[in-house]
């Protein structure tokens, strides 16, 4: 059986993360470290030590905003942003779920909206997210304000060839 | 010049004023926009955060549709731009993935057209001289901090149209419009846009910091080329920290004396009109 390190490297399908020499440049530039329980460099070390559960159960992998600062600055081209995507995919795929539940619920609401209409309809996506997350009242006033200004509309043009969009979702579905 | 146009979902919704100003400025500069037929969403960060293949297949569908016309495609939303460029990168470096994605999407991807941001097209194809010739009202007194955010320029080997750490093209456009772009070192710092709904408290801190740094640099507004950045900066700053936020095309339209800017400014969360009226620009 693959080690956790091998599993992650295989999915990244690029520069293996053990090329990291722990200079922590990635971490110095990461905008989210103050909110993360493990900084990006530490996540690499944890993967190397095989700490699968701790990594997959962390809020860190969900708080990464994919700003790509780490990969831009890493002297060894270690793609931490992609690594975080991979870790999220493994967490979802193996049923660990998301430590930051609302972040995943937001992604789900967003993708459901595309699957249904081909394009995002912001109000309907937000309603879906709010029902799923139970976070019903935040942003209500702002939403109303945008609604009054005519920025949000319940109906917006959608993709006509929905068959092809549904096919993409069908064929990329992860078991 | 003729280019294909991919507005993306935001430009049909909360970023209407970006769509309208891009169209209006393009028309005046002789850029003919042809919307990609029956486009679909690029999937944004929600797709790549949870499903790599989906995050390549969604933009691939649009790129394949765009390739029916042999002309570059303009993508004004930085988030869409990044997803398109990322898809292009993977499709051209990974033949196995390309074959699989082509089967999923049901079409062949040739990689024959360039994916361009409007900053790049205006600064490099139209040129600053041609832009300057269209300016009828110099934006004197406006001191923007140009904000590129993360998605326009990172990672550099994927996006590459300006320096990744200290980009300058947007500043040059603003200077051409007569504004005094302020130097600052937060041009490409992240504003946390993708967590704006699900992690609002963290994001407010990030946005406030940017606003504070822009003020320290002597700026009286921020300028972006991204609906995600704009929505985030404009909505999430705390009351004391707020500065008005513009799309660079809104300012171009204003400097070119076009109809429209005043109506667009009304749509902003932080009303920029008092600032512009104070400077005699409105
Ligand atoms: S910047 Fe690269 S080499 Fe340095 S610690 Fe981060 S991942 Fe490792
Ligand atoms: S991509 Fe993620 S890990 Fe890398 S710097 Fe940005 S937030 Fe941090
Ligand atoms: S990035 Fe945003 S606007 Fe662009 S297509 Fe995707 S969701 Fe729609
Ligand atoms: S919203 Fe955030 S993620 Fe999007 S471009 Fe702006 S800084 Fe980057």
GROMACS .gro file of C-alpha atoms and ligand atoms in nm:
model
  489
    1UNK     CA    1   0.000   0.000   0.000
    2UNK     CA    2   0.110   0.352  -0.076
    3UNK     CA    3   0.235   0.571   0.203
    4UNK     CA    4   0.047   0.896   0.255
    5UNK     CA    5   0.340   1.081   0.097
    6UNK     CA    6   0.323   0.863  -0.214
    7UNK     CA    7  -0.052   0.901  -0.235
    8UNK     CA    8  -0.026   1.282  -0.223
    9UNK     CA    9   0.262   1.298  -0.473
   10UNK     CA   10   0.080   1.072  -0.713
   11UNK     CA   11  -0.225   1.297  -0.712
   12UNK     CA   12  -0.019   1.616  -0.745
   13UNK     CA   13   0.141   1.460  -1.052
   14UNK     CA   14   0.423   1.715  -1.060
   15UNK     CA   15   0.721   1.805  -0.843
   16UNK     CA   16   0.735   1.561  -0.547
   17UNK     CA   17   0.691   1.747  -0.219
   18UNK     CA   18   1.007   1.595  -0.066
   19UNK     CA   19   1.196   1.836  -0.285
   20UNK     CA   20   1.108   2.091  -0.015
   21UNK     CA   21   1.417   2.191   0.187
   22UNK     CA   22   1.210   2.366   0.453
   23UNK     CA   23   1.319   2.723   0.396
   24UNK     CA   24   0.965   2.833   0.488
   25UNK     CA   25   0.944   3.098   0.222
   26UNK     CA   26   0.597   2.963   0.137
   27UNK     CA   27   0.486   3.008   0.493
   28UNK     CA   28   0.628   3.358   0.525
   29UNK     CA   29   0.414   3.471   0.231
   30UNK     CA   30   0.097   3.277   0.304
   31UNK     CA   31  -0.188   3.517   0.390
   32UNK     CA   32  -0.379   3.256   0.590
   33UNK     CA   33  -0.120   3.126   0.839
   34UNK     CA   34  -0.266   3.322   1.129
   35UNK     CA   35  -0.595   3.136   1.082
   36UNK     CA   36  -0.437   2.795   1.013
   37UNK     CA   37  -0.350   2.548   1.291
   38UNK     CA   38  -0.061   2.410   1.080
   39UNK     CA   39   0.137   2.635   0.852
   40UNK     CA   40   0.196   2.523   0.490
   41UNK     CA   41   0.552   2.404   0.552
   42UNK     CA   42   0.438   2.206   0.854
   43UNK     CA   43   0.175   2.033   0.643
   44UNK     CA   44   0.456   1.904   0.421
   45UNK     CA   45   0.642   1.773   0.723
   46UNK     CA   46   0.326   1.609   0.857
   47UNK     CA   47   0.267   1.435   0.524
   48UNK     CA   48   0.626   1.310   0.527
   49UNK     CA   49   0.572   1.174   0.877
   50UNK     CA   50   0.258   0.997   0.762
   51UNK     CA   51   0.023   1.194   0.982
   52UNK     CA   52  -0.269   1.132   0.752
   53UNK     CA   53  -0.559   1.180   0.995
   54UNK     CA   54  -0.420   1.501   1.142
   55UNK     CA   55  -0.368   1.655   0.800
   56UNK     CA   56  -0.701   1.550   0.652
   57UNK     CA   57  -0.889   1.656   0.965
   58UNK     CA   58  -0.729   1.999   0.976
   59UNK     CA   59  -0.900   2.331   0.911
   60UNK     CA   60  -0.580   2.436   0.736
   61UNK     CA   61  -0.652   2.253   0.412
   62UNK     CA   62  -0.989   2.432   0.386
   63UNK     CA   63  -0.860   2.774   0.483
   64UNK     CA   64  -0.604   2.781   0.203
   65UNK     CA   65  -0.750   3.034  -0.043
   66UNK     CA   66  -0.543   2.914  -0.339
   67UNK     CA   67  -0.373   3.250  -0.375
   68UNK     CA   68  -0.069   3.070  -0.524
   69UNK     CA   69   0.181   3.286  -0.337
   70UNK     CA   70   0.358   2.976  -0.205
   71UNK     CA   71   0.419   2.814  -0.544
   72UNK     CA   72   0.521   3.148  -0.692
   73UNK     CA   73   0.795   3.192  -0.431
   74UNK     CA   74   0.911   2.837  -0.361
   75UNK     CA   75   1.270   2.793  -0.480
   76UNK     CA   76   1.200   2.425  -0.546
   77UNK     CA   77   0.872   2.457  -0.733
   78UNK     CA   78   0.683   2.264  -0.471
   79UNK     CA   79   0.319   2.332  -0.559
   80UNK     CA   80   0.160   2.372  -0.218
   81UNK     CA   81  -0.155   2.526  -0.362
   82UNK     CA   82  -0.210   2.214  -0.571
   83UNK     CA   83  -0.115   1.998  -0.271
   84UNK     CA   84  -0.394   2.165  -0.070
   85UNK     CA   85  -0.644   2.089  -0.350
   86UNK     CA   86  -0.527   1.728  -0.346
   87UNK     CA   87  -0.566   1.704   0.032
   88UNK     CA   88  -0.918   1.841   0.011
   89UNK     CA   89  -1.003   1.590  -0.260
   90UNK     CA   90  -0.867   1.305  -0.048
   91UNK     CA   91  -1.059   1.429   0.258
   92UNK     CA   92  -1.384   1.435   0.061
   93UNK     CA   93  -1.314   1.110  -0.123
   94UNK     CA   94  -1.231   0.906   0.186
   95UNK     CA   95  -1.528   1.033   0.382
   96UNK     CA   96  -1.324   1.235   0.633
   97UNK     CA   97  -1.531   1.535   0.527
   98UNK     CA   98  -1.436   1.893   0.599
   99UNK     CA   99  -1.324   2.038   0.928
  100UNK     CA  100  -1.452   2.372   0.799
  101UNK     CA  101  -1.801   2.256   0.713
  102UNK     CA  102  -1.932   2.582   0.574
  103UNK     CA  103  -1.647   2.622   0.330
  104UNK     CA  104  -1.727   2.284   0.175
  105UNK     CA  105  -2.100   2.363   0.182
  106UNK     CA  106  -2.030   2.680  -0.006
  107UNK     CA  107  -1.834   2.491  -0.273
  108UNK     CA  108  -2.117   2.239  -0.301
  109UNK     CA  109  -2.383   2.507  -0.338
  110UNK     CA  110  -2.170   2.678  -0.600
  111UNK     CA  111  -2.115   2.364  -0.806
  112UNK     CA  112  -2.479   2.257  -0.777
  113UNK     CA  113  -2.575   2.593  -0.919
  114UNK     CA  114  -2.352   2.533  -1.222
  115UNK     CA  115  -2.481   2.179  -1.266
  116UNK     CA  116  -2.836   2.310  -1.275
  117UNK     CA  117  -2.798   2.620  -1.491
  118UNK     CA  118  -2.452   2.613  -1.645
  119UNK     CA  119  -2.381   2.953  -1.493
  120UNK     CA  120  -2.396   3.097  -1.146
  121UNK     CA  121  -2.713   3.277  -1.048
  122UNK     CA  122  -2.587   3.458  -0.741
  123UNK     CA  123  -2.915   3.489  -0.543
  124UNK     CA  124  -3.022   3.129  -0.591
  125UNK     CA  125  -2.671   3.007  -0.508
  126UNK     CA  126  -2.671   3.211  -0.188
  127UNK     CA  127  -3.013   3.083  -0.083
  128UNK     CA  128  -2.895   2.726  -0.140
  129UNK     CA  129  -2.578   2.789   0.063
  130UNK     CA  130  -2.770   2.952   0.346
  131UNK     CA  131  -3.016   2.667   0.373
  132UNK     CA  132  -2.732   2.414   0.380
  133UNK     CA  133  -2.514   2.601   0.626
  134UNK     CA  134  -2.791   2.731   0.850
  135UNK     CA  135  -2.617   3.068   0.844
  136UNK     CA  136  -2.942   3.238   0.750
  137UNK     CA  137  -2.914   3.600   0.844
  138UNK     CA  138  -2.564   3.727   0.775
  139UNK     CA  139  -2.541   3.947   0.468
  140UNK     CA  140  -2.919   3.984   0.448
  141UNK     CA  141  -2.905   4.365   0.452
  142UNK     CA  142  -2.632   4.371   0.190
  143UNK     CA  143  -2.826   4.130  -0.029
  144UNK     CA  144  -3.135   4.350  -0.007
  145UNK     CA  145  -2.928   4.656  -0.091
  146UNK     CA  146  -2.784   4.490  -0.402
  147UNK     CA  147  -3.130   4.366  -0.493
  148UNK     CA  148  -3.271   4.719  -0.476
  149UNK     CA  149  -2.984   4.849  -0.689
  150UNK     CA  150  -3.078   4.595  -0.953
  151UNK     CA  151  -2.749   4.407  -0.923
  152UNK     CA  152  -2.904   4.080  -0.818
  153UNK     CA  153  -3.168   3.925  -1.031
  154UNK     CA  154  -3.343   3.597  -0.970
  155UNK     CA  155  -3.337   3.517  -1.334
  156UNK     CA  156  -3.020   3.543  -1.539
  157UNK     CA  157  -2.934   3.395  -1.877
  158UNK     CA  158  -2.827   3.034  -1.855
  159UNK     CA  159  -2.635   2.793  -2.070
  160UNK     CA  160  -2.863   2.644  -2.334
  161UNK     CA  161  -2.678   2.322  -2.405
  162UNK     CA  162  -2.723   2.187  -2.054
  163UNK     CA  163  -2.673   1.832  -2.175
  164UNK     CA  164  -2.304   1.896  -2.227
  165UNK     CA  165  -2.269   2.060  -1.885
  166UNK     CA  166  -2.446   1.774  -1.709
  167UNK     CA  167  -2.225   1.529  -1.897
  168UNK     CA  168  -1.914   1.702  -1.762
  169UNK     CA  169  -2.044   1.667  -1.406
  170UNK     CA  170  -2.149   1.309  -1.464
  171UNK     CA  171  -1.813   1.206  -1.611
  172UNK     CA  172  -1.597   1.380  -1.353
  173UNK     CA  173  -1.796   1.253  -1.058
  174UNK     CA  174  -1.573   1.107  -0.790
  175UNK     CA  175  -1.694   0.783  -0.643
  176UNK     CA  176  -0.909   4.414  -3.354
  177UNK     CA  177  -1.159   4.135  -3.306
  178UNK     CA  178  -1.154   3.919  -2.995
  179UNK     CA  179  -1.384   3.661  -2.843
  180UNK     CA  180  -1.535   3.763  -2.512
  181UNK     CA  181  -1.596   3.553  -2.202
  182UNK     CA  182  -1.789   3.763  -1.949
  183UNK     CA  183  -1.830   3.490  -1.687
  184UNK     CA  184  -2.119   3.479  -1.442
  185UNK     CA  185  -2.025   3.775  -1.223
  186UNK     CA  186  -2.025   4.015  -1.513
  187UNK     CA  187  -2.385   3.922  -1.577
  188UNK     CA  188  -2.473   3.975  -1.210
  189UNK     CA  189  -2.302   4.164  -0.932
  190UNK     CA  190  -2.033   4.300  -1.162
  191UNK     CA  191  -2.263   4.448  -1.426
  192UNK     CA  192  -2.068   4.772  -1.422
  193UNK     CA  193  -1.749   4.587  -1.510
  194UNK     CA  194  -1.918   4.422  -1.809
  195UNK     CA  195  -2.069   4.748  -1.929
  196UNK     CA  196  -1.750   4.948  -1.885
  197UNK     CA  197  -1.536   4.683  -2.057
  198UNK     CA  198  -1.774   4.683  -2.351
  199UNK     CA  199  -1.791   5.060  -2.368
  200UNK     CA  200  -1.415   5.116  -2.343
  201UNK     CA  201  -1.345   4.835  -2.591
  202UNK     CA  202  -1.582   4.989  -2.844
  203UNK     CA  203  -1.406   5.325  -2.817
  204UNK     CA  204  -1.063   5.165  -2.853
  205UNK     CA  205  -1.159   4.963  -3.157
  206UNK     CA  206  -1.173   4.626  -2.985
  207UNK     CA  207  -1.459   4.429  -3.128
  208UNK     CA  208  -1.599   4.182  -2.872
  209UNK     CA  209  -1.777   3.866  -2.979
  210UNK     CA  210  -1.926   3.678  -2.686
  211UNK     CA  211  -1.841   3.306  -2.684
  212UNK     CA  212  -2.147   3.117  -2.786
  213UNK     CA  213  -2.341   2.945  -2.508
  214UNK     CA  214  -2.057   2.963  -2.257
  215UNK     CA  215  -2.076   2.804  -1.914
  216UNK     CA  216  -1.914   2.890  -1.579
  217UNK     CA  217  -1.545   2.820  -1.532
  218UNK     CA  218  -1.608   2.651  -1.196
  219UNK     CA  219  -1.396   2.905  -1.006
  220UNK     CA  220  -1.227   2.799  -0.682
  221UNK     CA  221  -1.511   2.567  -0.586
  222UNK     CA  222  -1.427   2.330  -0.871
  223UNK     CA  223  -1.050   2.313  -0.824
  224UNK     CA  224  -1.083   2.298  -0.444
  225UNK     CA  225  -1.286   1.983  -0.464
  226UNK     CA  226  -1.249   1.818  -0.805
  227UNK     CA  227  -0.944   1.866  -1.028
  228UNK     CA  228  -1.085   1.709  -1.341
  229UNK     CA  229  -1.402   1.913  -1.323
  230UNK     CA  230  -1.192   2.226  -1.281
  231UNK     CA  231  -1.019   2.154  -1.613
  232UNK     CA  232  -1.321   2.024  -1.803
  233UNK     CA  233  -1.544   2.326  -1.733
  234UNK     CA  234  -1.308   2.588  -1.880
  235UNK     CA  235  -1.213   2.341  -2.155
  236UNK     CA  236  -1.574   2.344  -2.271
  237UNK     CA  237  -1.552   2.723  -2.311
  238UNK     CA  238  -1.209   2.719  -2.471
  239UNK     CA  239  -1.321   2.463  -2.726
  240UNK     CA  240  -1.625   2.679  -2.805
  241UNK     CA  241  -1.400   2.987  -2.836
  242UNK     CA  242  -1.163   2.805  -3.071
  243UNK     CA  243  -1.434   2.798  -3.339
  244UNK     CA  244  -1.312   3.151  -3.412
  245UNK     CA  245  -0.942   3.202  -3.463
  246UNK     CA  246  -0.903   3.505  -3.242
  247UNK     CA  247  -0.779   3.571  -2.890
  248UNK     CA  248  -1.031   3.554  -2.609
  249UNK     CA  249  -1.067   3.840  -2.363
  250UNK     CA  250  -1.145   3.731  -2.008
  251UNK     CA  251  -1.204   4.031  -1.781
  252UNK     CA  252  -1.270   3.842  -1.455
  253UNK     CA  253  -0.936   3.760  -1.292
  254UNK     CA  254  -1.083   3.445  -1.141
  255UNK     CA  255  -1.206   3.313  -1.476
  256UNK     CA  256  -0.881   3.425  -1.640
  257UNK     CA  257  -0.683   3.219  -1.391
  258UNK     CA  258  -0.899   2.911  -1.439
  259UNK     CA  259  -0.871   2.941  -1.818
  260UNK     CA  260  -0.494   2.982  -1.804
  261UNK     CA  261  -0.461   2.692  -1.561
  262UNK     CA  262  -0.670   2.468  -1.786
  263UNK     CA  263  -0.462   2.570  -2.087
  264UNK     CA  264  -0.145   2.490  -1.891
  265UNK     CA  265  -0.255   2.140  -1.790
  266UNK     CA  266  -0.410   2.057  -2.127
  267UNK     CA  267  -0.093   2.148  -2.311
  268UNK     CA  268   0.142   1.970  -2.069
  269UNK     CA  269  -0.047   1.649  -2.001
  270UNK     CA  270  -0.155   1.458  -2.315
  271UNK     CA  271  -0.334   1.186  -2.118
  272UNK     CA  272  -0.542   1.444  -1.932
  273UNK     CA  273  -0.611   1.627  -2.256
  274UNK     CA  274  -0.745   1.311  -2.421
  275UNK     CA  275  -0.963   1.237  -2.122
  276UNK     CA  276  -1.100   1.591  -2.100
  277UNK     CA  277  -1.171   1.598  -2.473
  278UNK     CA  278  -1.374   1.283  -2.433
  279UNK     CA  279  -1.563   1.432  -2.137
  280UNK     CA  280  -1.636   1.760  -2.312
  281UNK     CA  281  -1.695   1.605  -2.653
  282UNK     CA  282  -1.464   1.818  -2.866
  283UNK     CA  283  -1.101   1.868  -2.953
  284UNK     CA  284  -0.884   2.126  -2.781
  285UNK     CA  285  -0.618   2.273  -3.007
  286UNK     CA  286  -0.460   2.536  -2.784
  287UNK     CA  287  -0.476   2.767  -3.082
  288UNK     CA  288  -0.597   3.089  -2.921
  289UNK     CA  289  -0.446   3.316  -2.659
  290UNK     CA  290  -0.631   3.386  -2.334
  291UNK     CA  291  -0.598   3.753  -2.259
  292UNK     CA  292  -0.687   3.989  -1.980
  293UNK     CA  293  -0.816   4.335  -2.082
  294UNK     CA  294  -0.522   4.503  -1.904
  295UNK     CA  295  -0.286   4.311  -2.132
  296UNK     CA  296  -0.486   4.384  -2.449
  297UNK     CA  297  -0.521   4.755  -2.375
  298UNK     CA  298  -0.163   4.810  -2.261
  299UNK     CA  299   0.009   4.589  -2.518
  300UNK     CA  300  -0.212   4.571  -2.829
  301UNK     CA  301  -0.398   4.901  -2.827
  302UNK     CA  302  -0.108   5.077  -2.658
  303UNK     CA  303  -0.089   5.357  -2.409
  304UNK     CA  304  -0.044   5.620  -2.678
  305UNK     CA  305  -0.369   5.529  -2.849
  306UNK     CA  306  -0.538   5.523  -2.511
  307UNK     CA  307  -0.394   5.861  -2.424
  308UNK     CA  308  -0.531   6.006  -2.747
  309UNK     CA  309  -0.882   5.918  -2.631
  310UNK     CA  310  -0.855   6.085  -2.291
  311UNK     CA  311  -1.060   6.403  -2.275
  312UNK     CA  312  -1.071   6.448  -1.899
  313UNK     CA  313  -0.751   6.378  -1.705
  314UNK     CA  314  -0.828   6.216  -1.371
  315UNK     CA  315  -0.627   6.474  -1.181
  316UNK     CA  316  -0.631   6.433  -0.806
  317UNK     CA  317  -0.730   6.069  -0.819
  318UNK     CA  318  -0.469   5.864  -0.636
  319UNK     CA  319  -0.544   5.497  -0.693
  320UNK     CA  320  -0.365   5.204  -0.539
  321UNK     CA  321  -0.371   4.948  -0.817
  322UNK     CA  322  -0.476   4.609  -0.692
  323UNK     CA  323  -0.405   4.306  -0.909
  324UNK     CA  324  -0.492   4.047  -0.646
  325UNK     CA  325  -0.367   3.692  -0.671
  326UNK     CA  326  -0.535   3.548  -0.971
  327UNK     CA  327  -0.412   3.767  -1.253
  328UNK     CA  328  -0.045   3.690  -1.219
  329UNK     CA  329   0.006   3.373  -1.019
  330UNK     CA  330   0.160   3.135  -1.075
  331UNK     CA  331   0.385   3.326  -1.314
  332UNK     CA  332   0.466   3.035  -1.546
  333UNK     CA  333   0.093   2.998  -1.607
  334UNK     CA  334  -0.025   3.361  -1.624
  335UNK     CA  335   0.282   3.560  -1.732
  336UNK     CA  336   0.179   3.895  -1.878
  337UNK     CA  337   0.330   4.124  -1.616
  338UNK     CA  338   0.571   4.089  -1.324
  339UNK     CA  339   0.430   3.858  -1.057
  340UNK     CA  340   0.563   4.049  -0.756
  341UNK     CA  341   0.555   4.405  -0.883
  342UNK     CA  342   0.324   4.432  -1.182
  343UNK     CA  343   0.309   4.770  -1.356
  344UNK     CA  344   0.070   4.758  -1.653
  345UNK     CA  345  -0.238   4.864  -1.459
  346UNK     CA  346  -0.044   5.150  -1.299
  347UNK     CA  347   0.067   5.264  -1.644
  348UNK     CA  348  -0.291   5.259  -1.771
  349UNK     CA  349  -0.403   5.466  -1.472
  350UNK     CA  350  -0.118   5.714  -1.521
  351UNK     CA  351  -0.219   5.745  -1.886
  352UNK     CA  352  -0.569   5.837  -1.768
  353UNK     CA  353  -0.417   6.123  -1.570
  354UNK     CA  354  -0.446   5.959  -1.228
  355UNK     CA  355  -0.155   5.945  -0.990
  356UNK     CA  356  -0.109   5.573  -0.924
  357UNK     CA  357   0.048   5.536  -0.581
  358UNK     CA  358   0.338   5.299  -0.532
  359UNK     CA  359   0.262   5.035  -0.271
  360UNK     CA  360   0.377   4.685  -0.197
  361UNK     CA  361   0.038   4.513  -0.161
  362UNK     CA  362  -0.054   4.499  -0.529
  363UNK     CA  363  -0.068   4.122  -0.536
  364UNK     CA  364  -0.147   4.041  -0.174
  365UNK     CA  365  -0.452   3.822  -0.135
  366UNK     CA  366  -0.781   3.973  -0.016
  367UNK     CA  367  -0.933   3.636   0.078
  368UNK     CA  368  -1.207   3.664  -0.184
  369UNK     CA  369  -1.290   3.297  -0.209
  370UNK     CA  370  -1.380   3.278   0.161
  371UNK     CA  371  -1.585   3.598   0.165
  372UNK     CA  372  -1.914   3.417   0.223
  373UNK     CA  373  -1.804   3.128   0.439
  374UNK     CA  374  -1.534   3.295   0.657
  375UNK     CA  375  -1.633   3.659   0.675
  376UNK     CA  376  -1.444   3.755   0.992
  377UNK     CA  377  -1.106   3.642   0.861
  378UNK     CA  378  -1.170   3.815   0.530
  379UNK     CA  379  -1.264   4.147   0.690
  380UNK     CA  380  -0.925   4.153   0.864
  381UNK     CA  381  -0.746   4.092   0.533
  382UNK     CA  382  -0.944   4.360   0.351
  383UNK     CA  383  -0.899   4.615   0.630
  384UNK     CA  384  -0.526   4.563   0.615
  385UNK     CA  385  -0.522   4.632   0.242
  386UNK     CA  386  -0.732   4.947   0.289
  387UNK     CA  387  -0.501   5.065   0.565
  388UNK     CA  388  -0.191   5.005   0.356
  389UNK     CA  389  -0.346   5.184   0.058
  390UNK     CA  390  -0.418   5.485   0.280
  391UNK     CA  391  -0.066   5.481   0.414
  392UNK     CA  392   0.059   5.488   0.057
  393UNK     CA  393  -0.142   5.806   0.003
  394UNK     CA  394  -0.417   5.647  -0.206
  395UNK     CA  395  -0.774   5.776  -0.211
  396UNK     CA  396  -0.920   5.474  -0.389
  397UNK     CA  397  -0.842   5.120  -0.504
  398UNK     CA  398  -0.857   4.997  -0.861
  399UNK     CA  399  -0.903   4.636  -0.971
  400UNK     CA  400  -0.959   4.419  -1.274
  401UNK     CA  401  -1.156   4.150  -1.093
  402UNK     CA  402  -1.519   4.124  -0.982
  403UNK     CA  403  -1.424   3.888  -0.700
  404UNK     CA  404  -1.166   4.130  -0.559
  405UNK     CA  405  -1.398   4.424  -0.607
  406UNK     CA  406  -1.697   4.262  -0.441
  407UNK     CA  407  -1.477   4.154  -0.156
  408UNK     CA  408  -1.296   4.484  -0.103
  409UNK     CA  409  -1.611   4.687  -0.151
  410UNK     CA  410  -1.834   4.475   0.076
  411UNK     CA  411  -1.604   4.354   0.349
  412UNK     CA  412  -1.406   4.658   0.466
  413UNK     CA  413  -1.514   4.783   0.808
  414UNK     CA  414  -1.678   5.124   0.825
  415UNK     CA  415  -1.370   5.318   0.932
  416UNK     CA  416  -1.137   5.159   0.679
  417UNK     CA  417  -1.337   5.185   0.356
  418UNK     CA  418  -1.200   5.347   0.041
  419UNK     CA  419  -1.395   5.354  -0.285
  420UNK     CA  420  -1.312   5.069  -0.525
  421UNK     CA  421  -1.323   5.104  -0.903
  422UNK     CA  422  -1.289   4.874  -1.200
  423UNK     CA  423  -1.011   5.019  -1.412
  424UNK     CA  424  -1.245   5.027  -1.711
  425UNK     CA  425  -1.491   5.250  -1.523
  426UNK     CA  426  -1.214   5.504  -1.478
  427UNK     CA  427  -1.106   5.469  -1.841
  428UNK     CA  428  -1.465   5.540  -1.950
  429UNK     CA  429  -1.478   5.842  -1.719
  430UNK     CA  430  -1.151   5.983  -1.856
  431UNK     CA  431  -1.270   5.920  -2.211
  432UNK     CA  432  -1.582   6.125  -2.141
  433UNK     CA  433  -1.816   5.835  -2.207
  434UNK     CA  434  -2.179   5.801  -2.102
  435UNK     CA  435  -2.232   5.553  -1.821
  436UNK     CA  436  -1.988   5.600  -1.533
  437UNK     CA  437  -2.225   5.789  -1.307
  438UNK     CA  438  -2.484   5.511  -1.331
  439UNK     CA  439  -2.218   5.247  -1.260
  440UNK     CA  440  -2.089   5.435  -0.956
  441UNK     CA  441  -2.437   5.425  -0.803
  442UNK     CA  442  -2.410   5.047  -0.794
  443UNK     CA  443  -2.103   5.045  -0.569
  444UNK     CA  444  -2.133   4.961  -0.202
  445UNK     CA  445  -1.903   5.248  -0.108
  446UNK     CA  446  -2.031   5.544  -0.305
  447UNK     CA  447  -1.733   5.690  -0.495
  448UNK     CA  448  -1.924   5.995  -0.616
  449UNK     CA  449  -1.837   6.229  -0.326
  450UNK     CA  450  -1.466   6.167  -0.392
  451UNK     CA  451  -1.503   6.232  -0.766
  452UNK     CA  452  -1.725   6.537  -0.714
  453UNK     CA  453  -1.472   6.677  -0.467
  454UNK     CA  454  -1.207   6.647  -0.738
  455UNK     CA  455  -1.432   6.804  -1.002
  456UNK     CA  456  -1.437   6.483  -1.202
  457UNK     CA  457  -1.812   6.425  -1.193
  458LIG     S1  458   0.913   2.750  -0.004
  458LIG    FE1  459   0.927   2.550  -0.100
  458LIG     S2  460   1.117   2.467  -0.023
  458LIG    FE2  461   1.070   2.638   0.106
  458LIG     S3  462   0.957   2.546   0.275
  458LIG    FE3  463   0.807   2.609   0.128
  458LIG     S4  464   0.772   2.431   0.003
  458LIG    FE4  465   0.960   2.396   0.113
  459LIG     S1  466  -0.215   2.899  -0.183
  459LIG    FE1  467  -0.286   2.843   0.017
  459LIG     S2  468  -0.107   2.772   0.124
  459LIG    FE2  469  -0.034   2.877  -0.057
  459LIG     S3  470   0.007   3.081   0.020
  459LIG    FE3  471  -0.202   3.082  -0.062
  459LIG     S4  472  -0.332   3.037   0.113
  459LIG    FE4  473  -0.123   2.984   0.170
  460LIG     S1  474  -1.494   3.285  -1.191
  460LIG    FE1  475  -1.673   3.356  -1.128
  460LIG     S2  476  -1.757   3.468  -1.282
  460LIG    FE2  477  -1.590   3.357  -1.367
  460LIG     S3  478  -1.722   3.203  -1.465
  460LIG    FE3  479  -1.642   3.142  -1.280
  460LIG     S4  480  -1.795   3.181  -1.128
  460LIG    FE4  481  -1.842   3.260  -1.310
  461LIG     S1  482  -1.050   3.809  -0.476
  461LIG    FE1  483  -0.879   3.728  -0.366
  461LIG     S2  484  -0.856   3.550  -0.471
  461LIG    FE2  485  -0.963   3.677  -0.616
  461LIG     S3  486  -0.808   3.780  -0.723
  461LIG    FE3  487  -0.872   3.904  -0.559
  461LIG     S4  488  -0.717   3.861  -0.413
  461LIG    FE4  489  -0.712   3.695  -0.545
   0.00000   0.00000   0.00000
